[in-house]
Coordinates of N, CA, C and O in Angstrom, one line a residue:
M1 N 0.8 -1.2 0.0 CA 0.0 0.0 0.0 C 0.9 1.2 0.0 O 1.8 1.4 0.8
S2 N 0.7 2.1 -0.9 CA 1.5 3.3 -1.0 C 0.7 4.5 -0.8 O -0.4 4.6 -1.2
T3 N 1.3 5.5 -0.2 CA 0.7 6.8 0.0 C 1.6 7.8 -0.7 O 2.8 7.6 -0.8
S4 N 1.0 8.9 -1.1 CA 1.8 9.9 -1.8 C 2.3 11.0 -0.8 O 2.0 12.1 -1.0
I5 N 3.0 10.5 0.2 CA 3.5 11.4 1.2 C 5.0 11.4 1.2 O 5.6 10.3 1.0
S6 N 5.6 12.5 1.4 CA 7.1 12.6 1.3 C 7.6 11.9 2.6 O 6.9 11.7 3.6
C7 N 8.9 11.5 2.5 CA 9.5 10.8 3.6 C 9.8 11.7 4.8 O 10.2 11.2 5.9
I8 N 9.7 13.0 4.7 CA 10.0 13.8 5.9 C 8.7 14.2 6.7 O 8.8 14.9 7.6
C9 N 7.5 13.7 6.2 CA 6.3 14.0 7.0 C 6.2 13.1 8.2 O 6.8 12.0 8.2
H10 N 5.4 13.5 9.2 CA 5.2 12.7 10.4 C 4.3 11.5 10.0 O 3.4 11.6 9.2
I11 N 4.6 10.4 10.6 CA 3.9 9.1 10.3 C 2.6 9.0 11.1 O 1.7 8.3 10.6
T12 N 2.4 9.7 12.2 CA 1.2 9.5 13.0 C -0.1 9.8 12.3 O -1.0 9.0 12.4
P13 N -0.2 10.9 11.6 CA -1.5 11.1 10.8 C -1.7 10.0 9.8 O -2.9 9.7 9.5
I14 N -0.7 9.5 9.2 CA -0.8 8.5 8.2 C -1.3 7.2 8.8 O -2.2 6.6 8.3
L15 N -0.8 6.9 10.0 CA -1.2 5.7 10.7 C -2.7 5.8 11.1 O -3.4 4.8 11.0
E16 N -3.1 7.0 11.5 CA -4.4 7.2 11.9 C -5.4 7.1 10.7 O -6.4 6.5 10.8
D17 N -5.0 7.6 9.6 CA -5.8 7.5 8.4 C -6.0 6.1 7.9 O -7.0 5.6 7.4
L18 N -4.9 5.3 8.0 CA -4.9 3.9 7.6 C -5.5 3.0 8.7 O -5.7 1.8 8.4
H19 N -5.8 3.6 9.8 CA -6.4 2.8 11.0 C -5.4 1.8 11.5 O -5.8 0.6 11.8
W20 N -4.1 2.1 11.5 CA -3.1 1.2 12.0 C -2.7 1.7 13.4 O -2.6 2.9 13.6
L21 N -2.3 0.8 14.3 CA -1.9 1.2 15.6 C -0.3 1.4 15.5 O 0.4 0.7 14.8
P22 N 0.1 2.4 16.3 CA 1.6 2.5 16.4 C 2.2 1.3 17.0 O 1.5 0.4 17.7
I23 N 3.5 1.1 16.9 CA 4.2 -0.2 17.3 C 4.0 -0.5 18.7 O 3.7 -1.7 19.1
K24 N 4.1 0.5 19.6 CA 3.9 0.2 21.1 C 2.6 -0.4 21.3 O 2.4 -1.4 22.1
Y25 N 1.5 0.1 20.7 CA 0.2 -0.4 21.0 C -0.1 -1.7 20.2 O -0.9 -2.5 20.7
R26 N 0.6 -1.9 19.1 CA 0.5 -3.3 18.5 C 1.1 -4.4 19.4 O 0.5 -5.4 19.5
I27 N 2.2 -4.0 20.0 CA 2.8 -5.0 20.9 C 1.8 -5.3 22.1 O 1.6 -6.4 22.5
E28 N 1.3 -4.2 22.7 CA 0.4 -4.4 23.8 C -0.9 -5.1 23.4 O -1.4 -6.0 24.1
F29 N -1.4 -4.8 22.2 CA -2.5 -5.5 21.6 C -2.2 -7.0 21.6 O -3.1 -7.9 22.0
K30 N -1.1 -7.4 21.1 CA -0.7 -8.8 20.9 C -0.6 -9.5 22.3 O -1.1 -10.6 22.5
I31 N 0.0 -8.8 23.3 CA 0.1 -9.4 24.6 C -1.2 -9.6 25.2 O -1.5 -10.7 25.8
V32 N -2.1 -8.6 25.2 CA -3.5 -8.7 25.8 C -4.3 -9.8 25.0 O -5.0 -10.6 25.7
L33 N -4.1 -9.9 23.7 CA -4.9 -10.9 23.0 C -4.4 -12.3 23.4 O -5.2 -13.2 23.5
L34 N -3.1 -12.5 23.5 CA -2.6 -13.8 24.0 C -3.1 -14.1 25.4 O -3.4 -15.2 25.7
T35 N -3.2 -13.1 26.2 CA -3.7 -13.2 27.6 C -5.1 -13.7 27.6 O -5.5 -14.6 28.3
F36 N -5.9 -13.1 26.7 CA -7.3 -13.5 26.5 C -7.4 -15.0 26.1 O -8.2 -15.7 26.7
K37 N -6.6 -15.3 25.1 CA -6.6 -16.7 24.7 C -6.1 -17.7 25.8 O -6.7 -18.8 25.9
C38 N -5.2 -17.3 26.6 CA -4.8 -18.1 27.8 C -6.0 -18.3 28.7 O -6.2 -19.4 29.2
L39 N -6.7 -17.3 29.0 CA -7.8 -17.4 30.0 C -8.9 -18.2 29.4 O -9.7 -18.9 30.2
Y40 N -9.1 -18.3 28.1 CA -10.2 -19.1 27.6 C -9.8 -20.4 26.9 O -10.6 -21.0 26.1
G41 N -8.6 -20.8 27.2 CA -8.1 -22.1 26.7 C -7.8 -22.2 25.2 O -7.9 -23.2 24.6
L42 N -7.5 -21.0 24.6 CA -7.2 -21.0 23.2 C -5.7 -20.9 22.9 O -5.3 -20.8 21.7
A43 N -4.9 -20.8 23.9 CA -3.4 -20.6 23.7 C -2.7 -21.9 24.1 O -3.2 -22.8 24.8
P44 N -1.4 -22.0 23.7 CA -0.6 -23.2 24.1 C -0.5 -23.2 25.6 O -0.5 -22.2 26.3
Q45 N -0.3 -24.4 26.1 CA -0.2 -24.7 27.5 C 1.0 -24.0 28.1 O 0.9 -23.5 29.3
Y46 N 2.1 -23.8 27.4 CA 3.3 -23.2 28.0 C 3.0 -21.7 28.3 O 3.6 -21.1 29.2
L47 N 2.1 -21.1 27.6 CA 1.7 -19.7 27.9 C 0.7 -19.7 29.0 O 0.7 -18.8 29.9
V48 N -0.2 -20.6 29.0 CA -1.3 -20.7 30.1 C -0.6 -20.8 31.4 O -1.0 -20.2 32.4
D49 N 0.5 -21.6 31.5 CA 1.2 -21.8 32.8 C 1.9 -20.6 33.3 O 2.3 -20.5 34.5
L50 N 2.1 -19.6 32.5 CA 2.8 -18.3 32.9 C 1.9 -17.3 33.6 O 2.4 -16.4 34.2
I51 N 0.6 -17.5 33.5 CA -0.3 -16.5 34.2 C -1.2 -17.2 35.2 O -1.4 -18.4 35.0
A52 N -1.6 -16.5 36.2 CA -2.5 -17.0 37.2 C -3.6 -16.0 37.5 O -3.4 -14.8 37.6
V53 N -4.8 -16.6 37.6 CA -6.0 -15.8 37.9 C -6.1 -15.5 39.4 O -5.9 -16.4 40.2
A54 N -6.3 -14.3 39.7 CA -6.5 -13.9 41.1 C -7.7 -14.5 41.7 O -8.7 -14.6 41.1
A55 N -7.6 -14.9 43.0 CA -8.8 -15.5 43.7 C -9.9 -14.4 43.9 O -9.6 -13.3 44.1
Q56 N -11.1 -14.9 43.8 CA -12.2 -14.0 44.0 C -12.3 -13.5 45.4 O -12.1 -14.3 46.3
S57 N -12.6 -12.3 45.6 CA -12.8 -11.8 47.0 C -14.1 -12.2 47.6 O -15.1 -12.4 46.8
R58 N -14.2 -12.5 48.8 CA -15.4 -12.9 49.4 C -16.3 -11.7 49.8 O -17.4 -11.8 50.2
Y59 N -15.7 -10.5 49.6 CA -16.4 -9.2 49.9 C -17.1 -8.8 48.6 O -16.7 -9.1 47.5
N60 N -18.1 -8.0 48.7 CA -18.9 -7.5 47.6 C -18.2 -6.3 47.0 O -18.6 -5.1 47.2
L61 N -17.1 -6.5 46.2 CA -16.3 -5.4 45.6 C -16.7 -5.3 44.1 O -17.2 -6.2 43.5
R62 N -16.4 -4.1 43.5 CA -16.6 -4.0 42.1 C -15.8 -4.9 41.3 O -16.2 -5.4 40.2
S63 N -14.6 -5.2 41.8 CA -13.7 -6.1 41.0 C -14.1 -7.6 41.1 O -13.6 -8.4 40.4
R64 N -15.2 -7.9 41.8 CA -15.6 -9.3 42.0 C -16.2 -9.8 40.7 O -16.1 -11.0 40.5
N65 N -16.8 -9.0 39.9 CA -17.4 -9.4 38.7 C -16.5 -9.5 37.5 O -17.0 -9.7 36.3
T66 N -15.2 -9.4 37.7 CA -14.3 -9.4 36.5 C -13.1 -10.3 36.9 O -12.8 -10.6 38.0
T67 N -12.4 -10.7 35.8 CA -11.2 -11.6 36.0 C -10.0 -10.7 36.1 O -9.7 -10.0 35.2
L68 N -9.3 -10.8 37.2 CA -8.0 -10.1 37.4 C -6.9 -11.2 37.5 O -7.2 -12.3 37.8
L69 N -5.7 -10.8 37.1 CA -4.6 -11.7 37.1 C -3.6 -11.3 38.3 O -3.5 -10.2 38.7
V70 N -2.9 -12.3 38.7 CA -1.9 -12.2 39.8 C -0.7 -11.6 39.2 O -0.2 -12.1 38.2
P71 N -0.2 -10.5 39.7 CA 1.1 -9.9 39.2 C 2.2 -10.9 39.4 O 2.3 -11.6 40.4
A72 N 3.2 -10.8 38.4 CA 4.4 -11.7 38.5 C 5.2 -11.2 39.7 O 5.2 -10.1 40.1
N73 N 6.0 -12.2 40.2 CA 6.9 -11.8 41.3 C 8.0 -10.9 40.8 O 8.3 -10.8 39.7
A74 N 8.6 -10.2 41.7 CA 9.6 -9.2 41.4 C 11.0 -9.7 41.4 O 12.0 -9.0 41.7
R75 N 11.2 -11.0 41.2 CA 12.6 -11.6 41.2 C 13.4 -11.2 40.0 O 14.6 -11.3 40.0
C76 N 12.7 -10.9 38.9 CA 13.4 -10.6 37.6 C 14.0 -9.2 37.6 O 13.6 -8.3 38.4
L77 N 15.0 -9.0 36.8 CA 15.5 -7.6 36.7 C 14.4 -6.7 36.1 O 13.7 -7.1 35.2
P78 N 14.4 -5.5 36.5 CA 13.4 -4.6 36.1 C 13.4 -4.4 34.5 O 12.3 -4.2 33.9
T79 N 14.5 -4.3 33.9 CA 14.6 -4.1 32.5 C 14.1 -5.3 31.7 O 13.4 -5.1 30.7
L80 N 14.6 -6.5 32.1 CA 14.2 -7.7 31.3 C 12.9 -8.3 31.8 O 12.1 -8.8 31.1
G81 N 12.7 -8.3 33.1 CA 11.5 -8.9 33.7 C 10.2 -8.3 33.3 O 9.2 -8.9 33.2
D82 N 10.2 -6.9 33.2 CA 9.0 -6.2 32.8 C 8.5 -6.6 31.4 O 7.4 -6.5 31.0
R83 N 9.5 -7.0 30.6 CA 9.2 -7.4 29.2 C 8.7 -8.8 29.0 O 8.2 -9.2 28.0
A84 N 8.9 -9.6 30.0 CA 8.5 -11.0 30.0 C 7.0 -11.1 30.0 O 6.3 -10.3 30.6
F85 N 6.4 -12.1 29.3 CA 5.0 -12.3 29.2 C 4.4 -12.4 30.5 O 3.3 -11.8 30.8
Q86 N 5.0 -13.2 31.4 CA 4.4 -13.4 32.7 C 4.3 -12.1 33.6 O 3.5 -12.1 34.6
S87 N 5.1 -11.1 33.3 CA 5.0 -9.9 34.0 C 4.2 -8.8 33.3 O 3.4 -8.1 33.9
A88 N 4.3 -8.8 32.0 CA 3.6 -7.8 31.2 C 2.1 -8.1 31.1 O 1.3 -7.2 31.1
A89 N 1.7 -9.4 30.9 CA 0.3 -9.8 30.7 C -0.6 -9.3 31.9 O -1.6 -8.7 31.6
P90 N -0.2 -9.6 33.2 CA -1.1 -9.2 34.2 C -1.2 -7.7 34.3 O -2.3 -7.1 34.6
K91 N -0.1 -6.9 34.1 CA -0.2 -5.5 34.2 C -1.1 -4.9 33.1 O -2.0 -4.1 33.4
L92 N -1.0 -5.4 31.9 CA -1.8 -4.9 30.8 C -3.2 -5.3 30.9 O -4.2 -4.5 30.7
W93 N -3.5 -6.6 31.3 CA -4.8 -7.1 31.5 C -5.6 -6.3 32.6 O -6.7 -5.9 32.4
D94 N -4.9 -6.1 33.7 CA -5.6 -5.5 34.8 C -5.8 -4.0 34.6 O -6.7 -3.4 35.2
S95 N -5.1 -3.4 33.6 CA -5.3 -2.0 33.3 C -6.4 -1.7 32.3 O -6.8 -0.6 32.1
L96 N -6.9 -2.8 31.7 CA -8.0 -2.7 30.8 C -9.3 -2.3 31.5 O -9.5 -2.7 32.6
P97 N -10.2 -1.6 30.8 CA -11.5 -1.3 31.4 C -12.3 -2.6 31.6 O -12.1 -3.6 30.9
T98 N -13.1 -2.6 32.7 CA -13.9 -3.8 33.0 C -14.8 -4.3 31.9 O -14.8 -5.5 31.7
E99 N -15.4 -3.4 31.2 CA -16.3 -3.9 30.1 C -15.5 -4.6 29.0 O -16.1 -5.5 28.4
I100 N -14.3 -4.3 28.8 CA -13.5 -5.1 27.8 C -13.1 -6.4 28.4 O -13.1 -7.4 27.7
R101 N -12.6 -6.4 29.6 CA -12.2 -7.7 30.3 C -13.4 -8.7 30.4 O -13.1 -9.9 30.4
N102 N -14.6 -8.2 30.4 CA -15.7 -9.1 30.6 C -16.3 -9.7 29.3 O -17.1 -10.6 29.3
I103 N -15.7 -9.3 28.1 CA -16.2 -9.8 26.9 C -15.7 -11.3 26.8 O -14.5 -11.5 27.1
Q104 N -16.5 -12.2 26.3 CA -16.1 -13.6 26.3 C -16.0 -14.2 24.9 O -15.5 -15.3 24.8
T105 N -16.2 -13.4 23.8 CA -16.0 -14.0 22.5 C -14.8 -13.3 21.9 O -14.5 -12.1 22.1
L106 N -14.0 -14.1 21.1 CA -12.7 -13.6 20.6 C -12.9 -12.4 19.6 O -12.2 -11.4 19.7
T107 N -13.9 -12.5 18.7 CA -14.0 -11.5 17.7 C -14.5 -10.2 18.3 O -14.0 -9.1 18.0
S108 N -15.4 -10.3 19.3 CA -15.9 -9.0 20.0 C -14.7 -8.4 20.8 O -14.6 -7.2 20.9
F109 N -14.0 -9.3 21.4 CA -12.8 -8.8 22.2 C -11.8 -8.1 21.4 O -11.3 -7.0 21.7
K110 N -11.5 -8.7 20.2 CA -10.5 -8.1 19.3 C -11.0 -6.7 18.9 O -10.2 -5.7 18.8
R111 N -12.2 -6.6 18.5 CA -12.8 -5.4 18.0 C -12.8 -4.3 19.1 O -12.3 -3.2 18.9
A112 N -13.2 -4.7 20.3 CA -13.2 -3.7 21.4 C -11.8 -3.3 21.8 O -11.5 -2.1 22.1
L113 N -10.9 -4.3 21.8 CA -9.5 -4.0 22.2 C -8.8 -3.0 21.2 O -8.1 -2.1 21.6
K114 N -9.0 -3.3 19.9 CA -8.4 -2.4 18.9 C -9.0 -1.0 19.0 O -8.2 0.0 18.9
T115 N -10.3 -0.9 19.2 CA -10.9 0.4 19.4 C -10.3 1.1 20.6 O -10.0 2.3 20.5
Y116 N -10.2 0.4 21.7 CA -9.6 1.0 22.9 C -8.2 1.5 22.7 O -7.9 2.6 23.0
F117 N -7.4 0.7 22.1 CA -6.0 1.1 21.8 C -5.9 2.2 20.8 O -5.0 3.1 20.9
F118 N -6.8 2.2 19.8 CA -6.8 3.3 18.8 C -7.1 4.6 19.5 O -6.5 5.6 19.2
K119 N -8.1 4.6 20.3 CA -8.5 5.8 21.0 C -7.4 6.3 22.0 O -7.2 7.5 22.1
T120 N -6.8 5.3 22.6 CA -5.7 5.7 23.5 C -4.5 6.3 22.8 O -3.9 7.2 23.2
A121 N -4.2 5.7 21.6 CA -3.0 6.2 20.8 C -3.2 7.5 20.2 O -2.3 8.3 20.1
F122 N -4.4 7.8 19.7 CA -4.6 9.0 18.9 C -5.5 10.0 19.5 O -5.8 11.0 18.9
N123 N -5.8 9.9 20.8 CA -6.6 11.0 21.5 C -5.8 11.6 22.6 O -4.9 11.2 23.1

């Protein structure tokens, strides 16, 4: 796909026109999508083993109706450990709005997630 834009123009408006996410958000999209697949049994077992679902609270809290993940332990180095799936997945998943985390079908989740990241990136 080619655009008639010179190479010295900013890429952000072009990405927005093409409805593409910037690289940072594409990476986060992929991590959150893999996390969704892990939670619903659609991912390989070695990825499922890296995340753990937090136990439900016995108190009537707002977070009771949603799936939260247990954060990874802090034994890893901050620079490398934060990039590991087992550390990044719970952080990104728990930061999503509740209405997105509660979606249970893959196609609806992908659509809502891309819309959320697109609004975050370009607003």
